[in-house]
Amino acid sequence: MFFLPANYRHPEFRKGFADMAGVAPGIAAWGLMTGVAMVKSGLSTAEALLMALTVFAGSSQLAAMPLIQAGAPMWVILATGFCVNLRFVVFSAHLRPYLMHLPRWQRLVTGYLSADLTYVLFTKRFPHPGQSPQEQRRQMAYLAGNGGINWASWVLSSVAGVILANFVPTSWGLGFAGILALVGMLASLASTRMRWLSAGVAGTAAVAAFALPLKLNILVAIAAAVAVCLLLESRLQAAPEQQGAA
């Protein structure tokens, strides 16, 4: 998307680029740590580079690395990656009205380039889908500039992490830098009480189930948060109906 002249020549492309540039260093630190983790988990340099260049899914990559290192069954690794990335189903459903005017190949590329902060920044700037070709062009240019630097920051730093894995000492605290990046992302996404509740439930469940093998506490945390939020949402929706009936 960021190679299309209609996008990178538009002023909104530079705006999207500038908005994402502020958080790009945190994304780069996280990507560097992930590149190192891929090598340390037992992947060959070629395998790690292939993953760094093709898999654009930081949280699921980090969740999969300990499982690969522990020799977990393939179904556990795939299930973990699937559950960690379930949030993109919600993102995709929300972004669908913004993107349906595009050709299929552009929708696929845009979906691949979309990430958590890309989604957050884009929907904050454009709360509603464009109704005119000019507005749609503005939105796509912003999304291209936003997603372009996000993707480049992640991929280039991941490749650097793979190459430098044997030279990066653990005393650098890259793991902590990655945690800080995740905390910043959480703070950006947790904009409602329900989201704060889901984060609290997931964190509590993850700690409570920490002793489970193969990092299955991650799946427990996701399942617990989804179950609690679905239950509360169903009750909140049912309450006005009951009051109306009364």
PDB file of N, CA and C in Angstrom, residues 149-185:
ATOM      1  N   ILE A 149       5.621   2.506   8.335  1.00  0.00           N
ATOM      2  CA  ILE A 149       6.717   2.636   9.297  1.00  0.00           C
ATOM      3  C   ILE A 149       6.610   1.589  10.396  1.00  0.00           C
ATOM      4  N   ASN A 150       5.385   1.195  10.731  1.00  0.00           N
ATOM      5  CA  ASN A 150       5.204   0.144  11.732  1.00  0.00           C
ATOM      6  C   ASN A 150       5.809  -1.168  11.242  1.00  0.00           C
ATOM      7  N   TRP A 151       5.490  -1.537  10.007  1.00  0.00           N
ATOM      8  CA  TRP A 151       6.017  -2.777   9.428  1.00  0.00           C
ATOM      9  C   TRP A 151       7.538  -2.708   9.291  1.00  0.00           C
ATOM     10  N   ALA A 152       8.053  -1.582   8.789  1.00  0.00           N
ATOM     11  CA  ALA A 152       9.497  -1.458   8.603  1.00  0.00           C
ATOM     12  C   ALA A 152      10.236  -1.514   9.937  1.00  0.00           C
ATOM     13  N   SER A 153       9.699  -0.849  10.958  1.00  0.00           N
ATOM     14  CA  SER A 153      10.340  -0.872  12.272  1.00  0.00           C
ATOM     15  C   SER A 153      10.416  -2.288  12.815  1.00  0.00           C
ATOM     16  N   TRP A 154       9.334  -3.018  12.648  1.00  0.00           N
ATOM     17  CA  TRP A 154       9.298  -4.377  13.187  1.00  0.00           C
ATOM     18  C   TRP A 154      10.215  -5.325  12.409  1.00  0.00           C
ATOM     19  N   VAL A 155      10.072  -5.346  11.095  1.00  0.00           N
ATOM     20  CA  VAL A 155      10.811  -6.315  10.283  1.00  0.00           C
ATOM     21  C   VAL A 155      12.314  -6.042  10.327  1.00  0.00           C
ATOM     22  N   LEU A 156      12.717  -4.790  10.160  1.00  0.00           N
ATOM     23  CA  LEU A 156      14.150  -4.482  10.157  1.00  0.00           C
ATOM     24  C   LEU A 156      14.790  -4.786  11.506  1.00  0.00           C
ATOM     25  N   SER A 157      14.091  -4.463  12.591  1.00  0.00           N
ATOM     26  CA  SER A 157      14.656  -4.747  13.909  1.00  0.00           C
ATOM     27  C   SER A 157      14.663  -6.249  14.195  1.00  0.00           C
ATOM     28  N   SER A 158      13.663  -6.983  13.707  1.00  0.00           N
ATOM     29  CA  SER A 158      13.650  -8.439  13.889  1.00  0.00           C
ATOM     30  C   SER A 158      14.815  -9.088  13.150  1.00  0.00           C
ATOM     31  N   VAL A 159      15.044  -8.634  11.922  1.00  0.00           N
ATOM     32  CA  VAL A 159      16.181  -9.162  11.160  1.00  0.00           C
ATOM     33  C   VAL A 159      17.494  -8.836  11.867  1.00  0.00           C
ATOM     34  N   ALA A 160      17.603  -7.616  12.383  1.00  0.00           N
ATOM     35  CA  ALA A 160      18.808  -7.244  13.132  1.00  0.00           C
ATOM     36  C   ALA A 160      18.979  -8.128  14.352  1.00  0.00           C
ATOM     37  N   GLY A 161      17.869  -8.447  15.039  1.00  0.00           N
ATOM     38  CA  GLY A 161      17.945  -9.320  16.202  1.00  0.00           C
ATOM     39  C   GLY A 161      18.423 -10.716  15.846  1.00  0.00           C
ATOM     40  N   VAL A 162      17.956 -11.228  14.702  1.00  0.00           N
ATOM     41  CA  VAL A 162      18.408 -12.557  14.259  1.00  0.00           C
ATOM     42  C   VAL A 162      19.906 -12.548  13.974  1.00  0.00           C
ATOM     43  N   ILE A 163      20.362 -11.521  13.274  1.00  0.00           N
ATOM     44  CA  ILE A 163      21.774 -11.442  12.896  1.00  0.00           C
ATOM     45  C   ILE A 163      22.666 -11.239  14.111  1.00  0.00           C
ATOM     46  N   LEU A 164      22.194 -10.449  15.070  1.00  0.00           N
ATOM     47  CA  LEU A 164      23.017 -10.099  16.225  1.00  0.00           C
ATOM     48  C   LEU A 164      22.734 -10.967  17.450  1.00  0.00           C
ATOM     49  N   ALA A 165      21.959 -12.034  17.275  1.00  0.00           N
ATOM     50  CA  ALA A 165      21.514 -12.828  18.430  1.00  0.00           C
ATOM     51  C   ALA A 165      22.663 -13.317  19.298  1.00  0.00           C
ATOM     52  N   ASN A 166      23.754 -13.718  18.666  1.00  0.00           N
ATOM     53  CA  ASN A 166      24.885 -14.259  19.427  1.00  0.00           C
ATOM     54  C   ASN A 166      25.798 -13.183  20.001  1.00  0.00           C
ATOM     55  N   PHE A 167      25.476 -11.927  19.707  1.00  0.00           N
ATOM     56  CA  PHE A 167      26.326 -10.840  20.189  1.00  0.00           C
ATOM     57  C   PHE A 167      25.599  -9.900  21.150  1.00  0.00           C
ATOM     58  N   VAL A 168      24.283 -10.130  21.330  1.00  0.00           N
ATOM     59  CA  VAL A 168      23.498  -9.269  22.210  1.00  0.00           C
ATOM     60  C   VAL A 168      23.468  -9.876  23.609  1.00  0.00           C
ATOM     61  N   PRO A 169      24.091  -9.257  24.604  1.00  0.00           N
ATOM     62  CA  PRO A 169      24.092  -9.813  25.960  1.00  0.00           C
ATOM     63  C   PRO A 169      22.735  -9.647  26.629  1.00  0.00           C
ATOM     64  N   THR A 170      22.393 -10.595  27.493  1.00  0.00           N
ATOM     65  CA  THR A 170      21.120 -10.517  28.206  1.00  0.00           C
ATOM     66  C   THR A 170      21.071  -9.324  29.153  1.00  0.00           C
ATOM     67  N   SER A 171      22.245  -8.789  29.526  1.00  0.00           N
ATOM     68  CA  SER A 171      22.277  -7.647  30.444  1.00  0.00           C
ATOM     69  C   SER A 171      21.693  -6.388  29.826  1.00  0.00           C
ATOM     70  N   TRP A 172      21.474  -6.387  28.509  1.00  0.00           N
ATOM     71  CA  TRP A 172      20.868  -5.233  27.864  1.00  0.00           C
ATOM     72  C   TRP A 172      19.403  -5.051  28.261  1.00  0.00           C
ATOM     73  N   GLY A 173      18.797  -6.106  28.776  1.00  0.00           N
ATOM     74  CA  GLY A 173      17.414  -5.992  29.227  1.00  0.00           C
ATOM     75  C   GLY A 173      16.410  -5.816  28.110  1.00  0.00           C
ATOM     76  N   LEU A 174      16.639  -6.477  26.971  1.00  0.00           N
ATOM     77  CA  LEU A 174      15.701  -6.348  25.854  1.00  0.00           C
ATOM     78  C   LEU A 174      14.330  -6.901  26.208  1.00  0.00           C
ATOM     79  N   GLY A 175      14.317  -7.924  27.063  1.00  0.00           N
ATOM     80  CA  GLY A 175      13.038  -8.468  27.492  1.00  0.00           C
ATOM     81  C   GLY A 175      12.192  -7.412  28.185  1.00  0.00           C
ATOM     82  N   PHE A 176      12.838  -6.609  29.022  1.00  0.00           N
ATOM     83  CA  PHE A 176      12.123  -5.547  29.722  1.00  0.00           C
ATOM     84  C   PHE A 176      11.645  -4.483  28.743  1.00  0.00           C
ATOM     85  N   ALA A 177      12.455  -4.201  27.725  1.00  0.00           N
ATOM     86  CA  ALA A 177      12.039  -3.225  26.706  1.00  0.00           C
ATOM     87  C   ALA A 177      10.796  -3.721  25.969  1.00  0.00           C
ATOM     88  N   GLY A 178      10.765  -5.026  25.695  1.00  0.00           N
ATOM     89  CA  GLY A 178       9.581  -5.584  25.052  1.00  0.00           C
ATOM     90  C   GLY A 178       8.356  -5.496  25.938  1.00  0.00           C
ATOM     91  N   ILE A 179       8.540  -5.724  27.237  1.00  0.00           N
ATOM     92  CA  ILE A 179       7.427  -5.607  28.181  1.00  0.00           C
ATOM     93  C   ILE A 179       6.902  -4.176  28.206  1.00  0.00           C
ATOM     94  N   LEU A 180       7.813  -3.215  28.206  1.00  0.00           N
ATOM     95  CA  LEU A 180       7.396  -1.812  28.193  1.00  0.00           C
ATOM     96  C   LEU A 180       6.591  -1.489  26.940  1.00  0.00           C
ATOM     97  N   ALA A 181       7.017  -2.054  25.805  1.00  0.00           N
ATOM     98  CA  ALA A 181       6.269  -1.823  24.564  1.00  0.00           C
ATOM     99  C   ALA A 181       4.861  -2.400  24.670  1.00  0.00           C
ATOM    100  N   LEU A 182       4.743  -3.579  25.263  1.00  0.00           N
ATOM    101  CA  LEU A 182       3.439  -4.197  25.436  1.00  0.00           C
ATOM    102  C   LEU A 182       2.563  -3.397  26.397  1.00  0.00           C
ATOM    103  N   VAL A 183       3.171  -2.879  27.468  1.00  0.00           N
ATOM    104  CA  VAL A 183       2.420  -2.071  28.424  1.00  0.00           C
ATOM    105  C   VAL A 183       1.892  -0.802  27.750  1.00  0.00           C
ATOM    106  N   GLY A 184       2.737  -0.182  26.928  1.00  0.00           N
ATOM    107  CA  GLY A 184       2.288   0.994  26.200  1.00  0.00           C
ATOM    108  C   GLY A 184       1.137   0.682  25.256  1.00  0.00           C
ATOM    109  N   MET A 185       1.216  -0.467  24.600  1.00  0.00           N
ATOM    110  CA  MET A 185       0.140  -0.878  23.708  1.00  0.00           C
ATOM    111  C   MET A 185      -1.142  -1.130  24.502  1.00  0.00           C
TER     112      MET A 185
END
